[in-house]
XYZ file of C-alpha atoms in Angstrom:
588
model
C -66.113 10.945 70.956
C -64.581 14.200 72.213
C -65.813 17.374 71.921
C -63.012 18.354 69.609
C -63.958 15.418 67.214
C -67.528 16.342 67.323
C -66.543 19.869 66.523
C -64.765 19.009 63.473
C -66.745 16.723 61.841
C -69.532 19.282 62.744
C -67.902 21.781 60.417
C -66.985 19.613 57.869
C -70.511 18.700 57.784
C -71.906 22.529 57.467
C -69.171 22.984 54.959
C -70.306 20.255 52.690
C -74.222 20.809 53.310
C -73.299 24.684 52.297
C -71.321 22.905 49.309
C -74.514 21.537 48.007
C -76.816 24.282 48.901
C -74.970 25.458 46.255
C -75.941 29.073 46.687
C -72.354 30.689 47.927
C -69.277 30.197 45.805
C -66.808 27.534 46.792
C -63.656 29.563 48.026
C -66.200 32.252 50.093
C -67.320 28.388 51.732
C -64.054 27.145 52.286
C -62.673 30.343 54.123
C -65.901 31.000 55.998
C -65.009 26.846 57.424
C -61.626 27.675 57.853
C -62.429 31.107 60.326
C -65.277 28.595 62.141
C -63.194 26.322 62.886
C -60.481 29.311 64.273
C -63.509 30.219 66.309
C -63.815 26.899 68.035
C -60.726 26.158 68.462
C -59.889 22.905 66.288
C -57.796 25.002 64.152
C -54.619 26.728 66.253
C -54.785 30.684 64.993
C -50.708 30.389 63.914
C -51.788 27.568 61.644
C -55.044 29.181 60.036
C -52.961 30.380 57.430
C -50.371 27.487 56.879
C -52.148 26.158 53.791
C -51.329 29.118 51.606
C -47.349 27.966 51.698
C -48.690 24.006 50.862
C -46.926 22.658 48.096
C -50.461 21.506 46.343
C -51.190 25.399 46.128
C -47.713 26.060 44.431
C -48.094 23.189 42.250
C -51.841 23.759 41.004
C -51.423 27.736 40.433
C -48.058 27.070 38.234
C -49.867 24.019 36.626
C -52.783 26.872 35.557
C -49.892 29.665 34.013
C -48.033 26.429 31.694
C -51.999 25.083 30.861
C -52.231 28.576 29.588
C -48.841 29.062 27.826
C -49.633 25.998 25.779
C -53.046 26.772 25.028
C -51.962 30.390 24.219
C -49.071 29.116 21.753
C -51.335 27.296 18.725
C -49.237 24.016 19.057
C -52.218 21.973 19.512
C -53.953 23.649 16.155
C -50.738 23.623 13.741
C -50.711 19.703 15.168
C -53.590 18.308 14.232
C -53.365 20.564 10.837
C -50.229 18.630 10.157
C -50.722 15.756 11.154
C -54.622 14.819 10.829
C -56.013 17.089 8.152
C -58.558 14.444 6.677
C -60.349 13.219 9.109
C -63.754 12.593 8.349
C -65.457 9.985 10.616
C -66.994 10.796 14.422
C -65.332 7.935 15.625
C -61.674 9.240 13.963
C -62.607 12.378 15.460
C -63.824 11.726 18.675
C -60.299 9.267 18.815
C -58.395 12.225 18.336
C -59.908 14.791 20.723
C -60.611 12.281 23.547
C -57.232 10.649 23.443
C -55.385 14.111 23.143
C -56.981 15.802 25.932
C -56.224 12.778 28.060
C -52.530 12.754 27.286
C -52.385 17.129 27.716
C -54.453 16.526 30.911
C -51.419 13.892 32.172
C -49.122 17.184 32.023
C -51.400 20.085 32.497
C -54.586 21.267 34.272
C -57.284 19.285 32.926
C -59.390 21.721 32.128
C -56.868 23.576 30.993
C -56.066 21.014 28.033
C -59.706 20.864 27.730
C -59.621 24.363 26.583
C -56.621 23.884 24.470
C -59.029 21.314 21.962
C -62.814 22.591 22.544
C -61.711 25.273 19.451
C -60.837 21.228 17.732
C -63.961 20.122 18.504
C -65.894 23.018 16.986
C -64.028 22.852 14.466
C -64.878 18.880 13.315
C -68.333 19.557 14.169
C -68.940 21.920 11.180
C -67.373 20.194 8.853
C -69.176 16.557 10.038
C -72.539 18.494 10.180
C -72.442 17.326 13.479
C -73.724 19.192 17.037
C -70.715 19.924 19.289
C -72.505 18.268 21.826
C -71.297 14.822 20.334
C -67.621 16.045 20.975
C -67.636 17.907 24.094
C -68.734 16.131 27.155
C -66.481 12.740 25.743
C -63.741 15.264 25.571
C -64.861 16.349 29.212
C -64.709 13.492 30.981
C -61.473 11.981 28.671
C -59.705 15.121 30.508
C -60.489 13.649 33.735
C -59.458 10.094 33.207
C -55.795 11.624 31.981
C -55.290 13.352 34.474
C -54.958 10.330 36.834
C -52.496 9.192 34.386
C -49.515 11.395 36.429
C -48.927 13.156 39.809
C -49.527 16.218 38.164
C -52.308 15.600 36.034
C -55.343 16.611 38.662
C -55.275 18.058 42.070
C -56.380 14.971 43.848
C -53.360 12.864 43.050
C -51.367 15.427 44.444
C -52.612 15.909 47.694
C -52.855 12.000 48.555
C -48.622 12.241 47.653
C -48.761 15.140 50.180
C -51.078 12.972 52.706
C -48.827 9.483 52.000
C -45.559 11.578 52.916
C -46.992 12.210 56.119
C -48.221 9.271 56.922
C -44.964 6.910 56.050
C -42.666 9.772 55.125
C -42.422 8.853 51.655
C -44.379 10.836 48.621
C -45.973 9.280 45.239
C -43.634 9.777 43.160
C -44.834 11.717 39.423
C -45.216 8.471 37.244
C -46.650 6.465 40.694
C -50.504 6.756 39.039
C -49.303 5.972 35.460
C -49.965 2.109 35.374
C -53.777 2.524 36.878
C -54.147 5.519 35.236
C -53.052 4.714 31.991
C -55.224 1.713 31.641
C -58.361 3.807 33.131
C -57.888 6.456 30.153
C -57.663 3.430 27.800
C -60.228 1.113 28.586
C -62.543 4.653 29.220
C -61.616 6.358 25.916
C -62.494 3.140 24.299
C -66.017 3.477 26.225
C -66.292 7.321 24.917
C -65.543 6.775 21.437
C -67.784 3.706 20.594
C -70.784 4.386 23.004
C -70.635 8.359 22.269
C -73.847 7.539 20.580
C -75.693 6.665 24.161
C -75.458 10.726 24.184
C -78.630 12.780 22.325
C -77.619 15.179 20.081
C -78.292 19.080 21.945
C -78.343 22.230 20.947
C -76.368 25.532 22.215
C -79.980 27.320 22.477
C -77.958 29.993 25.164
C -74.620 31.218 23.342
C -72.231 33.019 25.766
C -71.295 37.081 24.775
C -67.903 35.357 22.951
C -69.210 33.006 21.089
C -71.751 35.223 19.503
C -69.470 37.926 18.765
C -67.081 35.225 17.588
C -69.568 35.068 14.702
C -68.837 38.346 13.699
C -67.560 38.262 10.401
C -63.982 40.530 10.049
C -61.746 41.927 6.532
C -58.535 41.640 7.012
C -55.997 41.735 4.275
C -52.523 39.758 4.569
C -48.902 39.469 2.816
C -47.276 36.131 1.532
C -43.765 36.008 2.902
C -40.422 34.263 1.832
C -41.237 31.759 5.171
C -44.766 31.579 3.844
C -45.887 27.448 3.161
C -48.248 28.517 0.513
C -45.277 30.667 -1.262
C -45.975 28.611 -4.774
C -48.888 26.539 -3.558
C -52.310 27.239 -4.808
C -54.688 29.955 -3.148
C -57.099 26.616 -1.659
C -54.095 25.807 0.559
C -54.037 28.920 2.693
C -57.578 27.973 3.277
C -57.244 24.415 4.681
C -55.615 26.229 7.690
C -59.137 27.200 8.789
C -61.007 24.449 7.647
C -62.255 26.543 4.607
C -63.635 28.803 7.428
C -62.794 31.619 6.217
C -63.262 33.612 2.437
C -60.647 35.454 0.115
C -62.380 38.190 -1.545
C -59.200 39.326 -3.473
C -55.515 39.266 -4.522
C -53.275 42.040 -5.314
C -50.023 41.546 -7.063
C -48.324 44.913 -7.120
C -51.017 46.990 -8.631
C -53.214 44.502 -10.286
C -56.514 43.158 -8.385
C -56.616 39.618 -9.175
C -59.728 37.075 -8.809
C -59.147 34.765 -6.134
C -60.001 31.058 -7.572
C -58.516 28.150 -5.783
C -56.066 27.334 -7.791
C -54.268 30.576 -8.213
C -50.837 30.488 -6.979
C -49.143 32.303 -4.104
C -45.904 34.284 -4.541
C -43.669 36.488 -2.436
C -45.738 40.191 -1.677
C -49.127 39.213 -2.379
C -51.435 40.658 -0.443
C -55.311 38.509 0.100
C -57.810 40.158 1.602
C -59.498 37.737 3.316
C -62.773 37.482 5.424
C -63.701 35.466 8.566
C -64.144 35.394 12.733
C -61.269 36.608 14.578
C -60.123 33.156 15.516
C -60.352 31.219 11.936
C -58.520 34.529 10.591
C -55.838 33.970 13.162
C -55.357 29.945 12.637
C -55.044 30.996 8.653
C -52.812 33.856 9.113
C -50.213 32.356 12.007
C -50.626 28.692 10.283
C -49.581 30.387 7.119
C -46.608 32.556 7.938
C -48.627 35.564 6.275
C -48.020 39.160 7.178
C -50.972 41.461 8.729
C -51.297 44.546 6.746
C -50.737 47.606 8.895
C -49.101 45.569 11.319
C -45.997 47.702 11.831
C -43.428 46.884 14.911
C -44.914 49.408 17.518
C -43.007 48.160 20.514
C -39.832 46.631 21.646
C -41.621 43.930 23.535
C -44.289 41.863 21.269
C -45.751 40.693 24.282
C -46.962 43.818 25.513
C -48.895 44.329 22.361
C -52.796 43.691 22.649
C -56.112 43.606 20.322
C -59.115 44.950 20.997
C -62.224 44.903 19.566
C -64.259 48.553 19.423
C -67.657 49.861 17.940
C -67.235 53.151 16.032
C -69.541 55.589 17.762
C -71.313 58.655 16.005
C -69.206 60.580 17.448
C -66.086 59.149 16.630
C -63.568 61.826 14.485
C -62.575 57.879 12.379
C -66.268 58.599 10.600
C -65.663 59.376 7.074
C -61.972 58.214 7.122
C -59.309 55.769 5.146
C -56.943 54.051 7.324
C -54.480 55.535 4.746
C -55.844 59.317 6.091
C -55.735 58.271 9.590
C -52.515 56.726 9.324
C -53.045 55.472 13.029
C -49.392 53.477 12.671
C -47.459 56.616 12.484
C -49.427 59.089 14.831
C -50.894 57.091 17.231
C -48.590 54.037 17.447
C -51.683 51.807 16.477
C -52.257 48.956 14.060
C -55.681 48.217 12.402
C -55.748 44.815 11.532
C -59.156 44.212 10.545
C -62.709 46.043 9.538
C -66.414 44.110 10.122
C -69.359 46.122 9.061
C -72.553 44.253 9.318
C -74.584 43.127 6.492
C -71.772 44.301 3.787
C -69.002 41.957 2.441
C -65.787 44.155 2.088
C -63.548 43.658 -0.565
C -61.488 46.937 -0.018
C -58.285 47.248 1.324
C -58.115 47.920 4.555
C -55.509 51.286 4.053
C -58.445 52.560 1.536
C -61.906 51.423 3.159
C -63.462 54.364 4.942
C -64.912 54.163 8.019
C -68.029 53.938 9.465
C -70.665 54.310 11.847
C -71.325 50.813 13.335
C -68.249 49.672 12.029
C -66.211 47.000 14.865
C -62.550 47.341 14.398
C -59.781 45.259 16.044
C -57.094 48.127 16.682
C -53.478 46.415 18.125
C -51.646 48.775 20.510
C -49.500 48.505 23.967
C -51.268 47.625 26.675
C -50.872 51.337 28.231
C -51.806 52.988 25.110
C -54.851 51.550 23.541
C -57.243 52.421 26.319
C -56.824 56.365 25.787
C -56.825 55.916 21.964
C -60.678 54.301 22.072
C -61.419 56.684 24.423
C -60.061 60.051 22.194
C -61.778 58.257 18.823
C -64.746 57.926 20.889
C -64.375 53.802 19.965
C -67.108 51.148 22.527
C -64.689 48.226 23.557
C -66.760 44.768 23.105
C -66.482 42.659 26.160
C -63.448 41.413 27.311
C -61.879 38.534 25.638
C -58.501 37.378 23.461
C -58.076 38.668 20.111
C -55.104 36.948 19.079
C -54.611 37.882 15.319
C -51.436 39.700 15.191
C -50.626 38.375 18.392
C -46.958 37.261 19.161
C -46.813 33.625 19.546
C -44.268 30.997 20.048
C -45.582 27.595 19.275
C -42.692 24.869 20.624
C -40.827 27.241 23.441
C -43.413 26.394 25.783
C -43.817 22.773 24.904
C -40.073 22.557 25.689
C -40.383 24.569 28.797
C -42.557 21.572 29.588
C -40.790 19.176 28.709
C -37.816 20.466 30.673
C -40.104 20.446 33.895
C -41.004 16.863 33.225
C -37.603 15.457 32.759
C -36.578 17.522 35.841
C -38.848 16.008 38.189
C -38.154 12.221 36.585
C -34.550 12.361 36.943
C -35.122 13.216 40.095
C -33.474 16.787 40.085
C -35.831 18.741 41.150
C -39.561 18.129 43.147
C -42.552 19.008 41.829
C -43.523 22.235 43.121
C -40.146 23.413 42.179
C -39.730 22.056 39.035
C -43.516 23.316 37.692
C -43.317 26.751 39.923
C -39.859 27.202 37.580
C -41.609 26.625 34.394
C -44.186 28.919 35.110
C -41.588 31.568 35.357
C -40.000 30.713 32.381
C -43.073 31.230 30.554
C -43.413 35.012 31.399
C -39.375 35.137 31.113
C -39.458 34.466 27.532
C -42.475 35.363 26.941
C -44.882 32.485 26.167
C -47.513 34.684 28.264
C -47.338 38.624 28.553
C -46.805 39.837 31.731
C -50.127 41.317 31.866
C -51.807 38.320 31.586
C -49.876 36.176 33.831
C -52.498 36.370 36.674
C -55.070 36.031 34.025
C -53.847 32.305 33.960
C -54.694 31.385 38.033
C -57.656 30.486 38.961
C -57.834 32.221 41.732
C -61.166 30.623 43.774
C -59.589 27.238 43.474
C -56.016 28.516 44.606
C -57.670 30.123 47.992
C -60.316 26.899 48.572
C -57.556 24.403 48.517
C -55.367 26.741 50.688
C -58.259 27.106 53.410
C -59.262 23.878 53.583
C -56.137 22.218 54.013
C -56.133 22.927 57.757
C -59.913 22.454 57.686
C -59.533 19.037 56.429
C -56.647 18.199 58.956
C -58.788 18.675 61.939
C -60.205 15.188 61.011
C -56.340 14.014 61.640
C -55.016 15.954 64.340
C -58.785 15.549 66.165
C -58.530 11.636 66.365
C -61.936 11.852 64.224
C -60.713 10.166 60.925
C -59.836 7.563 63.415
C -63.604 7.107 64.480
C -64.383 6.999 61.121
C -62.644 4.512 59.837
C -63.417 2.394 62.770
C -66.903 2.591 61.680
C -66.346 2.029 58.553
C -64.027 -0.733 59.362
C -67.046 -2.175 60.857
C -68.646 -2.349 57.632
C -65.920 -3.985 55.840
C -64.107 -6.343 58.427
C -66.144 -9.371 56.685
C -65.272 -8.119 53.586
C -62.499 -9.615 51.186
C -58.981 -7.046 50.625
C -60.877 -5.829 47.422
C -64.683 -5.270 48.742
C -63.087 -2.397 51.427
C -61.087 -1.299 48.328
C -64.501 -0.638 46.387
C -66.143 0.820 49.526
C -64.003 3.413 49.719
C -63.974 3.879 46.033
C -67.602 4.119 45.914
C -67.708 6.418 48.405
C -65.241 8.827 47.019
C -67.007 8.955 43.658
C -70.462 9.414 45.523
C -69.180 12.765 47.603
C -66.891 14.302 44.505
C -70.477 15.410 43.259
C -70.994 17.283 45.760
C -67.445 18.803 46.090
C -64.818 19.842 44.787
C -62.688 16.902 43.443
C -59.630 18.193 45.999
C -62.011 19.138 49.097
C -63.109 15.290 48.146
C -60.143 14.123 48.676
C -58.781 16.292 51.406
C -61.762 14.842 53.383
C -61.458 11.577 52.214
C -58.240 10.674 52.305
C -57.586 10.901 56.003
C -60.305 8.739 56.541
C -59.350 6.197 53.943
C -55.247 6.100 55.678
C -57.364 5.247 59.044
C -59.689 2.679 57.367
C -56.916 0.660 55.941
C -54.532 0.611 59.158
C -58.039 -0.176 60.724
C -58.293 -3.372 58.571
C -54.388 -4.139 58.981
C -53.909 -3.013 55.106
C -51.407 -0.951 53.850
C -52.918 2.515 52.938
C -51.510 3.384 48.885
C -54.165 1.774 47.428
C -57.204 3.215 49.224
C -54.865 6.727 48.978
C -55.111 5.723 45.350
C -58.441 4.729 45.239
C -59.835 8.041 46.727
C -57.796 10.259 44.229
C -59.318 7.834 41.450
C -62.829 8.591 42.821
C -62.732 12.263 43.103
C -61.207 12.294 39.475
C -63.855 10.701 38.369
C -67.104 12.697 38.586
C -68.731 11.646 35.398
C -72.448 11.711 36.745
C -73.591 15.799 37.858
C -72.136 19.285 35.804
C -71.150 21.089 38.940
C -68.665 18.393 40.607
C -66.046 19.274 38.584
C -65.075 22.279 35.695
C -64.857 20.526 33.147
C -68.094 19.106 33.167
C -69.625 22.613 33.673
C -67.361 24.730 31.118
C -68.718 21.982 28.329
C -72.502 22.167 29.309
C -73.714 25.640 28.047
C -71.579 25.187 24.523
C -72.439 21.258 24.100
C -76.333 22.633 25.227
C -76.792 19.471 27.738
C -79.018 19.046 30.285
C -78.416 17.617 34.062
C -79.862 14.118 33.259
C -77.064 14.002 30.002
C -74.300 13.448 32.467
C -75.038 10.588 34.360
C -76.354 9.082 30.891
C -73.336 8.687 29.562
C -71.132 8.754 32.803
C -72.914 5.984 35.159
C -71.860 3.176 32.833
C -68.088 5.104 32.337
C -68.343 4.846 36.557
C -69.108 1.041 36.446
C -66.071 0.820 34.193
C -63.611 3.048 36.510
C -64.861 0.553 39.255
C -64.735 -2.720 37.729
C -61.089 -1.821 36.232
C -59.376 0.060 38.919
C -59.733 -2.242 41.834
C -57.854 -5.302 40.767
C -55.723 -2.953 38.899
C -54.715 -1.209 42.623
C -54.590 -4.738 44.224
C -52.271 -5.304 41.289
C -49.477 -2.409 41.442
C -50.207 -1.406 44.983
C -50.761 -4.745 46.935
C -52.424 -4.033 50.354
C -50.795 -6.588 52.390
């Protein structure tokens, strides 16, 4: 071996061991392997930097902004309202989430989708009695296995089309993965929803800042309109859009306060004061067409309108005063929407309930606005999150903005990166996302990692050391049968995405894999294929991939829970994928 090859796999090496040390984020790692290898040499100085223009970086971030349109817009919700409202079994339940997220994770980030039906899950856990923990990591690793469904659907798939382009001049194309991929997310969603019981039932015993504030129980009061659904239906029907999560306290019909029984019926300009968390009043009040009391038009552009959630301080001049005496719409150019005062159950209206200390408000404003208005009432801003009652929404724009970007790159009329970079900006043109929260949406650590180790991981080419590799490897396999070297590399790929991130895995991997097969006289898609389905697939640790670890504090699992349920899901992937390759992608 040259000292160049030794060099680079010597960096690779440190990269990964730092990778599992585990003690340094992953994008600080990446660029701290992309400046050593500068330092050395195997890297040229004018192409340090040449990963930031790769197509996989365009493609991923604008993947991230439409993940977050959708999951922004409610479609997913007012869906399964519509269209599954009485679902009562774990296994109905579990065929719904599972199968969903691994048809949004064929189009969309996968975690991204996975975030789109967690607020699902929750959901069917409450009213099953159920732990979320049942839901969740099924859900998890269902994202996973849809995402190898399409080129788009996971990072790894698209930098093996990348890698095969270069190495016959000829990409995957975006429904390439489709037949292995469907048939992975079918035989493995079968797995997940009749074997979800291999999983113990956990607890959340460690609730993040949201969640418990997104027990916080709000008063909001709301307006049936002409485009209301429950204009003429019976008071129980606004509540099915929460799940009967949230309470109506009251009615008012012009001036009379009316008791709110189930079956009372809905007409035009009735208001309901209703109670609830921020996100159940939302689902009831968009799902229902109602009108937000107080929620006057205070700029052009809806989507620079925010919410906030703020403590009322003793200090504050709102102390001792009616919405009605504030009237906030008028001088200040700012909505209150809703009222949550611990311990008390409000049944006032919100223009007449005075104010006090302790009180949390959600106050709607512009985005340059609101800040100084907390700060003159002398109001304490909760942490950070989205409020999204009263928030402008359009539920099917960015579904067809999506679908546009699909049918683009089918027929051929566009590539990829262009097609999904294009979507992205029509989100923020028509304003799926605000333009304040369009960088919200990236994810930025995994934007920079892939962009500094793609000319990490191409030292292993341009070095000759992939070739070494895969000799040695070949080594291994050259008794073996076309499909044992097919599993080998398969394995192998599933055994390092643990321990990396599913794209590092495959920038690594894939090189090697291209080598090993023209080692073996083979042609290389399939073990290209195979190495993308490996690092897809990390079903066995919570840190390999995001999904696994945004699902273990709220599902309450421990480290030994993952390769519980995922080591026989593995088996599976193995057993089905590699005469499925042979199959589509024959190596000879």
């Amino acid at each position: 071996m040259t000292t160049p090859q030794y060099l680079a796999l010597g960096v690779i090496a440190l990269m990964m061991a730092v990778f599992i040390w585990d003690r340094i984020r992953y994008d600080v790692v990446a660029c701290g392997a992309l400046a050593l290898s500068v330092v050395v040499g195997i890297v040229p100085a004018e192409k340090a930097f040449s990963g930031f223009s790769d197509d996989i970086v365009i493609i991923v971030g604008s993947a991230l902004v439409v993940s977050y349109g959708v999951a922004r817009s409610g479609i997913v919700d007012l869906t399964i309202k519509r269209f599954f409202p009485n679902l009562q079994t774990v296994h109905a339940q579990l065929a719904l989430l599972v199968l969903s997220v691994a048809i949004l994770s064929a189009f969309i980030k996968n975690i991204g989708a996975l975030a789109i039906m967690m607020p699902a899950a929750f959901q069917f856990a409450r009213k099953s009695g159920k732990s979320p923990s049942l839901y969740l990591m099924p859900m998890s690793f269902g994202a996973l296995l849809g995402g190898l469904m399409t080129q788009i659907g996971t990072s790894p798939n698209i930098v093996v089309s990348r890698l095969r382009h270069e190495l016959t001049g000829e990409s995957f194309t975006m429904f390439d993965f489709t037949p292995v991929g469907a048939t992975l997310t079918v035989v493995g969603a079968a797995f997940l929803i009749f074997f979800h019981w291999i999983l113990p039932e956990r607890r959340n015993e460690n609730p993040s800042i949201e969640e418990s504030l997104d027990s916080k129980i709000y008063s909001t009061e709301a307006t049936v309109t002409d485009e209301s659904p429950i204009n003429g239906k019976a008071l129980s029907e606004l509540l099915q859009y929460s799940d009967r999560e949230i309470v109506a306290t009251a009615v008012i019909r012009g001036h009379t306060r009316m008791t709110p029984f189930p079956d009372l019926v809905m007409h035009t300009g009735d208001t309901i004061i209703l109670e609830g968390s921020p996100n159940n009043l939302d689902r009831a009040v968009s799902g229902a067409k109602l009108k937000l009391q107080g929620s006057r038009a205070l700029v052009k552009d809806r989507a620079d309108l925010i919410s906030v959630e703020a403590v009322i301080t003793r200090e504050s001049s709102l102390v001792g005063l009616s919405a009605r005496q504030l009237s906030l719409s008028n001088r200040r150019n700012v909505n209150l929407l809703a009222v949550s005062r611990q311990g008390h159950r409000l049944s006032e209206r919100l223009s007449e309930l005075v104010l006090q200390e302790g009180d949390v408000i959600v106050l709607q404003g512009s985005r340059a606005t609101l800040p100084s208005v907390l700060q003159d009432f002398a109001c304490l801003p909760l942490a950070q999150r989205d409020i999204m009652l009263g928030a402008s929404r359009r539920a099917y724009l960015p579904v067809i903005i999506l679908a546009a970007a699909m049918a683009a790159t089918a027929a051929g009329l566009a590539s990829v990166p262009v097609a999904f970079f294009c979507s992205a900006l029509a989100m923020v043109i028509f304003g799926v996302i605000p333009l304040a929260d369009v960088y919200k949406a990236f994810d930025g650590p995994i934007l920079i990692m892939l962009a500094a180790l793609i000319p990490v991981a191409d030292t292993l080419r341009t070095s000759g050391a992939s070739e070494i590799l895969a000799h040695h490897l070949g080594e291994i396999a050259h008794t073996m049968p076309s499909w044992g070297a097919l599993t080998l590399i398969l394995v192998t790929a599933m055994a390092v995405t643990p321990f990396l991130n599913n794209a590092a895995t495959v920038l690594v991997m894939a090189p090697i894999a291209a080598s090993f097969a023209t080692t073996l006289g083979y042609k290389p898609e399939a073990f290209l294929m195979a190495v993308a389905i490996g690092a897809g697939c990390d079903f066995l640790t919570p840190i390999g991939h995001q999904c696994n670890t945004l699902v273990m504090g709220p599902g309450g699992y421990r480290f030994s829970d993952y390769p519980r349920l995922g080591l026989p899901l593995s088996f599976i992937v193995i057993v089905v994928s590699v005469p499925m390759l042979l199959w589509v992608w024959p190596v000879s």
